[in-house]
Amino acid sequence: METKNALPPLPRSVSLVRAGTPSPASHFSRNMTLLSVSTLTIMSGATISASLPGIAVRFAGLPNVELLSRLVLTLPALFIAVFAPVAGLVIDRYGRKPLLIVMLLLFAMAGCSGLFADSLFGLLAGRAVLGIAVGGIMTTATALVGDFFAGTERDRYMGLQQAFVGVGGTIFLTGGGFMAELHWRAPFLIYALAFLLVPAALVFIREPARPAAIQTRAAPNGLGTQGKLLLLALLIGAVLNMVAFYMIPTQLPFYLRSLGLEAPSLAGMAIGLGQLVGIASSLVFARFRQMLGVMGVFALAFGSMGAAFVLLSVAETYPGILLAMAVSGIGMGTIMPNFAGAAMLLASPALRGRISGLLVASIFTGQFLSPLLSQPLIAVKGYAATYGMAGLMLFAFGLLAVRLSPRQRDAAT
């Protein structure tokens, strides 16, 4: 049975692993290692968000300390966006596993550097290196999912991966908050967890065999004109989605304050509700994908996010905010695995690393740009109007996905 989709018929990718048939137990260990690696990426910012006031106090004598202290949170996103495409080139040429191991070690060391940095600029340098490591880890992990899984199995794994990221984000954000009460440096210790994943990655993750075109340094097969246009549309959509989505963690606490809801815990609970719904929706992503196809899931995700932002724009009470955040969770849990799944449908094995890197770069470019684009608009129009305009933009993408959905068919049957 064919699933309608806006992607062209493409050959189904197959897992190309080295000789030997892994046992089910080794598959489980490999999958759990990859899922654990995926949770690390949420730590690039969330873990130390509660430390920002303490950092500002510690380095209070520096000029522009308010801005510089906030860069501790956002700077990794910029370096992820810059380095992820480079990581994609490297893993397509030299293999996945070596870079993954190096980036896990670099992640742990750069993340823990906040325990010892004696200057704000040293702290920022560590965060920049952390961004490089996260870019490498995310790109490699996405490519490995394309290498090891295909079809419905890949959809199930990507939904589970998003659920792990949601759970990890909740744990790391909450844990970082408690540790920051002890000392602002304490949350940086959480990054040492990456050291524990290095032995697991060495033992359980098998290096996929590189296609012959790569091994002989011949040019890999291109995407073709249609494939390039679809990839460009996918990357632009990822940027704009993150510009809108990141307006929730960066602006919602201030929006609640403008409504007279000043307790910080209220923003945390609202965002947490969205995450819980997102985890639940990601666990059924494969079913949505099978029923609706790639473009149908985009229509669902963009539509639910658009509805959530419109609800935010008209909310006047806390229950209205909670309703909006619950609706946003449907989009949060389905859109990210759908972006990754669509990218893997486009990517031949020879191009998988590069396309993964471009997708990661697009996601974090949107994250970095979000406050830069939304804050000036909020200053002129206010929070409610800005959320409303973002909602209408997301609705427009959802309607476009609906219109495209019946026109082409997915390769999956």
GROMACS .gro file of N, CA and C in nm, residues 297-372:
model
  228
  297VAL      N    1   0.231   1.441   0.782
  297VAL     CA    2   0.281   1.467   0.918
  297VAL      C    3   0.326   1.612   0.931
  298PHE      N    4   0.388   1.668   0.826
  298PHE     CA    5   0.423   1.810   0.830
  298PHE      C    6   0.297   1.896   0.846
  299ALA      N    7   0.190   1.859   0.774
  299ALA     CA    8   0.065   1.935   0.787
  299ALA      C    9   0.013   1.928   0.930
  300LEU      N   10   0.016   1.808   0.990
  300LEU     CA   11  -0.028   1.792   1.128
  300LEU      C   12   0.058   1.873   1.224
  301ALA      N   13   0.191   1.863   1.207
  301ALA     CA   14   0.282   1.928   1.301
  301ALA      C   15   0.275   2.080   1.290
  302PHE      N   16   0.285   2.132   1.167
  302PHE     CA   17   0.278   2.277   1.149
  302PHE      C   18   0.140   2.331   1.191
  303GLY      N   19   0.034   2.255   1.161
  303GLY     CA   20  -0.099   2.298   1.198
  303GLY      C   21  -0.117   2.305   1.348
  304SER      N   22  -0.068   2.204   1.420
  304SER     CA   23  -0.083   2.205   1.566
  304SER      C   24   0.001   2.315   1.629
  305MET      N   25   0.123   2.336   1.578
  305MET     CA   26   0.205   2.445   1.630
  305MET      C   27   0.140   2.580   1.600
  306GLY      N   28   0.085   2.596   1.479
  306GLY     CA   29   0.016   2.720   1.446
  306GLY      C   30  -0.102   2.745   1.538
  307ALA      N   31  -0.181   2.639   1.562
  307ALA     CA   32  -0.295   2.652   1.653
  307ALA      C   33  -0.250   2.691   1.793
  308ALA      N   34  -0.139   2.630   1.838
  308ALA     CA   35  -0.087   2.661   1.972
  308ALA      C   36  -0.046   2.807   1.983
  309PHE      N   37   0.020   2.860   1.881
  309PHE     CA   38   0.065   2.999   1.887
  309PHE      C   39  -0.055   3.095   1.881
  310VAL      N   40  -0.156   3.062   1.803
  310VAL     CA   41  -0.276   3.145   1.799
  310VAL      C   42  -0.345   3.142   1.936
  311LEU      N   43  -0.351   3.024   1.997
  311LEU     CA   44  -0.410   3.014   2.131
  311LEU      C   45  -0.330   3.096   2.232
  312LEU      N   46  -0.197   3.093   2.219
  312LEU     CA   47  -0.114   3.176   2.307
  312LEU      C   48  -0.147   3.325   2.289
  313SER      N   49  -0.170   3.364   2.165
  313SER     CA   50  -0.192   3.506   2.136
  313SER      C   51  -0.323   3.558   2.196
  314VAL      N   52  -0.419   3.469   2.219
  314VAL     CA   53  -0.549   3.513   2.273
  314VAL      C   54  -0.568   3.472   2.419
  315ALA      N   55  -0.471   3.399   2.475
  315ALA     CA   56  -0.484   3.352   2.613
  315ALA      C   57  -0.477   3.470   2.710
  316GLU      N   58  -0.566   3.470   2.808
  316GLU     CA   59  -0.565   3.573   2.911
  316GLU      C   60  -0.550   3.514   3.050
  317THR      N   61  -0.558   3.382   3.060
  317THR     CA   62  -0.546   3.314   3.190
  317THR      C   63  -0.446   3.200   3.177
  318TYR      N   64  -0.402   3.148   3.292
  318TYR     CA   65  -0.304   3.039   3.291
  318TYR      C   66  -0.360   2.911   3.230
  319PRO      N   67  -0.486   2.872   3.255
  319PRO     CA   68  -0.540   2.755   3.186
  319PRO      C   69  -0.534   2.768   3.034
  320GLY      N   70  -0.555   2.890   2.983
  320GLY     CA   71  -0.543   2.910   2.838
  320GLY      C   72  -0.401   2.887   2.789
  321ILE      N   73  -0.303   2.929   2.868
  321ILE     CA   74  -0.163   2.904   2.834
  321ILE      C   75  -0.135   2.754   2.833
  322LEU      N   76  -0.185   2.683   2.934
  322LEU     CA   77  -0.162   2.538   2.942
  322LEU      C   78  -0.225   2.466   2.823
  323LEU      N   79  -0.343   2.507   2.782
  323LEU     CA   80  -0.407   2.447   2.665
  323LEU      C   81  -0.321   2.468   2.542
  324ALA      N   82  -0.270   2.588   2.523
  324ALA     CA   83  -0.185   2.617   2.407
  324ALA      C   84  -0.059   2.531   2.409
  325MET      N   85   0.001   2.515   2.525
  325MET     CA   86   0.125   2.437   2.533
  325MET      C   87   0.097   2.288   2.510
  326ALA      N   88  -0.017   2.240   2.556
  326ALA     CA   89  -0.052   2.100   2.530
  326ALA      C   90  -0.068   2.076   2.380
  327VAL      N   91  -0.134   2.168   2.311
  327VAL     CA   92  -0.151   2.154   2.166
  327VAL      C   93  -0.016   2.161   2.095
  328SER      N   94   0.074   2.247   2.144
  328SER     CA   95   0.207   2.259   2.081
  328SER      C   96   0.285   2.129   2.089
  329GLY      N   97   0.259   2.051   2.194
  329GLY     CA   98   0.333   1.926   2.209
  329GLY      C   99   0.313   1.828   2.095
  330ILE      N  100   0.195   1.831   2.031
  330ILE     CA  101   0.171   1.743   1.916
  330ILE      C  102   0.271   1.772   1.806
  331GLY      N  103   0.289   1.901   1.777
  331GLY     CA  104   0.387   1.938   1.675
  331GLY      C  105   0.530   1.914   1.720
  332MET      N  106   0.559   1.944   1.847
  332MET     CA  107   0.695   1.927   1.898
  332MET      C  108   0.741   1.782   1.886
  333GLY      N  109   0.650   1.689   1.912
  333GLY     CA  110   0.690   1.548   1.914
  333GLY      C  111   0.698   1.484   1.777
  334THR      N  112   0.637   1.545   1.675
  334THR     CA  113   0.633   1.481   1.544
  334THR      C  114   0.717   1.551   1.438
  335ILE      N  115   0.741   1.681   1.453
  335ILE     CA  116   0.804   1.752   1.341
  335ILE      C  117   0.953   1.722   1.331
  336MET      N  118   1.023   1.707   1.443
  336MET     CA  119   1.167   1.683   1.434
  336MET      C  120   1.199   1.545   1.376
  337PRO      N  121   1.134   1.436   1.422
  337PRO     CA  122   1.162   1.308   1.356
  337PRO      C  123   1.118   1.308   1.210
  338ASN      N  124   1.017   1.389   1.176
  338ASN     CA  125   0.974   1.394   1.036
  338ASN      C  126   1.076   1.466   0.949
  339PHE      N  127   1.137   1.573   0.999
  339PHE     CA  128   1.245   1.637   0.926
  339PHE      C  129   1.358   1.538   0.900
  340ALA      N  130   1.399   1.466   1.005
  340ALA     CA  131   1.509   1.371   0.990
  340ALA      C  132   1.472   1.258   0.895
  341GLY      N  133   1.348   1.207   0.907
  341GLY     CA  134   1.305   1.100   0.819
  341GLY      C  135   1.299   1.144   0.673
  342ALA      N  136   1.249   1.266   0.648
  342ALA     CA  137   1.243   1.316   0.511
  342ALA      C  138   1.383   1.333   0.454
  343ALA      N  139   1.476   1.383   0.536
  343ALA     CA  140   1.614   1.399   0.490
  343ALA      C  141   1.676   1.265   0.453
  344MET      N  142   1.648   1.161   0.533
  344MET     CA  143   1.705   1.030   0.504
  344MET      C  144   1.642   0.967   0.380
  345LEU      N  145   1.516   1.000   0.349
  345LEU     CA  146   1.455   0.953   0.225
  345LEU      C  147   1.526   1.011   0.103
  346LEU      N  148   1.571   1.135   0.116
  346LEU     CA  149   1.641   1.200   0.005
  346LEU      C  150   1.785   1.154  -0.008
  347ALA      N  151   1.845   1.109   0.101
  347ALA     CA  152   1.990   1.087   0.105
  347ALA      C  153   2.028   0.947   0.060
  348SER      N  154   2.112   0.938  -0.042
  348SER     CA  155   2.177   0.811  -0.072
  348SER      C  156   2.285   0.787   0.033
  349PRO      N  157   2.332   0.661   0.051
  349PRO     CA  158   2.438   0.638   0.150
  349PRO      C  159   2.560   0.727   0.130
  350ALA      N  160   2.593   0.760   0.006
  350ALA     CA  161   2.711   0.841  -0.020
  350ALA      C  162   2.696   0.985   0.026
  351LEU      N  163   2.570   1.032   0.037
  351LEU     CA  164   2.545   1.172   0.074
  351LEU      C  165   2.485   1.187   0.214
  352ARG      N  166   2.468   1.077   0.283
  352ARG     CA  167   2.392   1.079   0.408
  352ARG      C  168   2.454   1.172   0.513
  353GLY      N  169   2.586   1.169   0.525
  353GLY     CA  170   2.651   1.253   0.625
  353GLY      C  171   2.633   1.400   0.593
  354ARG      N  172   2.651   1.437   0.467
  354ARG     CA  173   2.640   1.578   0.430
  354ARG      C  174   2.498   1.631   0.448
  355ILE      N  175   2.399   1.552   0.409
  355ILE     CA  176   2.262   1.596   0.426
  355ILE      C  177   2.225   1.604   0.574
  356SER      N  178   2.273   1.510   0.653
  356SER     CA  179   2.250   1.517   0.797
  356SER      C  180   2.311   1.644   0.855
  357GLY      N  181   2.433   1.677   0.812
  357GLY     CA  182   2.498   1.797   0.861
  357GLY      C  183   2.424   1.924   0.824
  358LEU      N  184   2.372   1.930   0.702
  358LEU     CA  185   2.296   2.048   0.660
  358LEU      C  186   2.166   2.061   0.740
  359LEU      N  187   2.101   1.947   0.769
  359LEU     CA  188   1.978   1.953   0.848
  359LEU      C  189   2.007   2.003   0.989
  360VAL      N  190   2.111   1.948   1.053
  360VAL     CA  191   2.148   1.993   1.187
  360VAL      C  192   2.182   2.142   1.187
  361ALA      N  193   2.257   2.186   1.085
  361ALA     CA  194   2.293   2.327   1.076
  361ALA      C  195   2.168   2.414   1.063
  362SER      N  196   2.070   2.370   0.986
  362SER     CA  197   1.947   2.448   0.968
  362SER      C  198   1.869   2.459   1.098
  363ILE      N  199   1.861   2.349   1.171
  363ILE     CA  200   1.787   2.349   1.298
  363ILE      C  201   1.848   2.450   1.396
  364PHE      N  202   1.980   2.448   1.408
  364PHE     CA  203   2.043   2.534   1.507
  364PHE      C  204   2.061   2.677   1.457
  365THR      N  205   2.060   2.696   1.326
  365THR     CA  206   2.055   2.833   1.275
  365THR      C  207   1.923   2.899   1.316
  366GLY      N  208   1.814   2.825   1.302
  366GLY     CA  209   1.685   2.877   1.346
  366GLY      C  210   1.681   2.905   1.495
  367GLN      N  211   1.742   2.816   1.574
  367GLN     CA  212   1.746   2.836   1.718
  367GLN      C  213   1.823   2.963   1.754
  368PHE      N  214   1.937   2.985   1.687
  368PHE     CA  215   2.019   3.102   1.715
  368PHE      C  216   1.949   3.231   1.671
  369LEU      N  217   1.879   3.224   1.558
  369LEU     CA  218   1.815   3.344   1.504
  369LEU      C  219   1.686   3.382   1.577
  370SER      N  220   1.623   3.286   1.643
  370SER     CA  221   1.491   3.309   1.699
  370SER      C  222   1.480   3.434   1.787
  371PRO      N  223   1.562   3.448   1.891
  371PRO     CA  224   1.548   3.570   1.973
  371PRO      C  225   1.589   3.696   1.898
  372LEU      N  226   1.682   3.682   1.803
  372LEU     CA  227   1.725   3.800   1.727
  372LEU      C  228   1.613   3.852   1.638
   0.00000   0.00000   0.00000
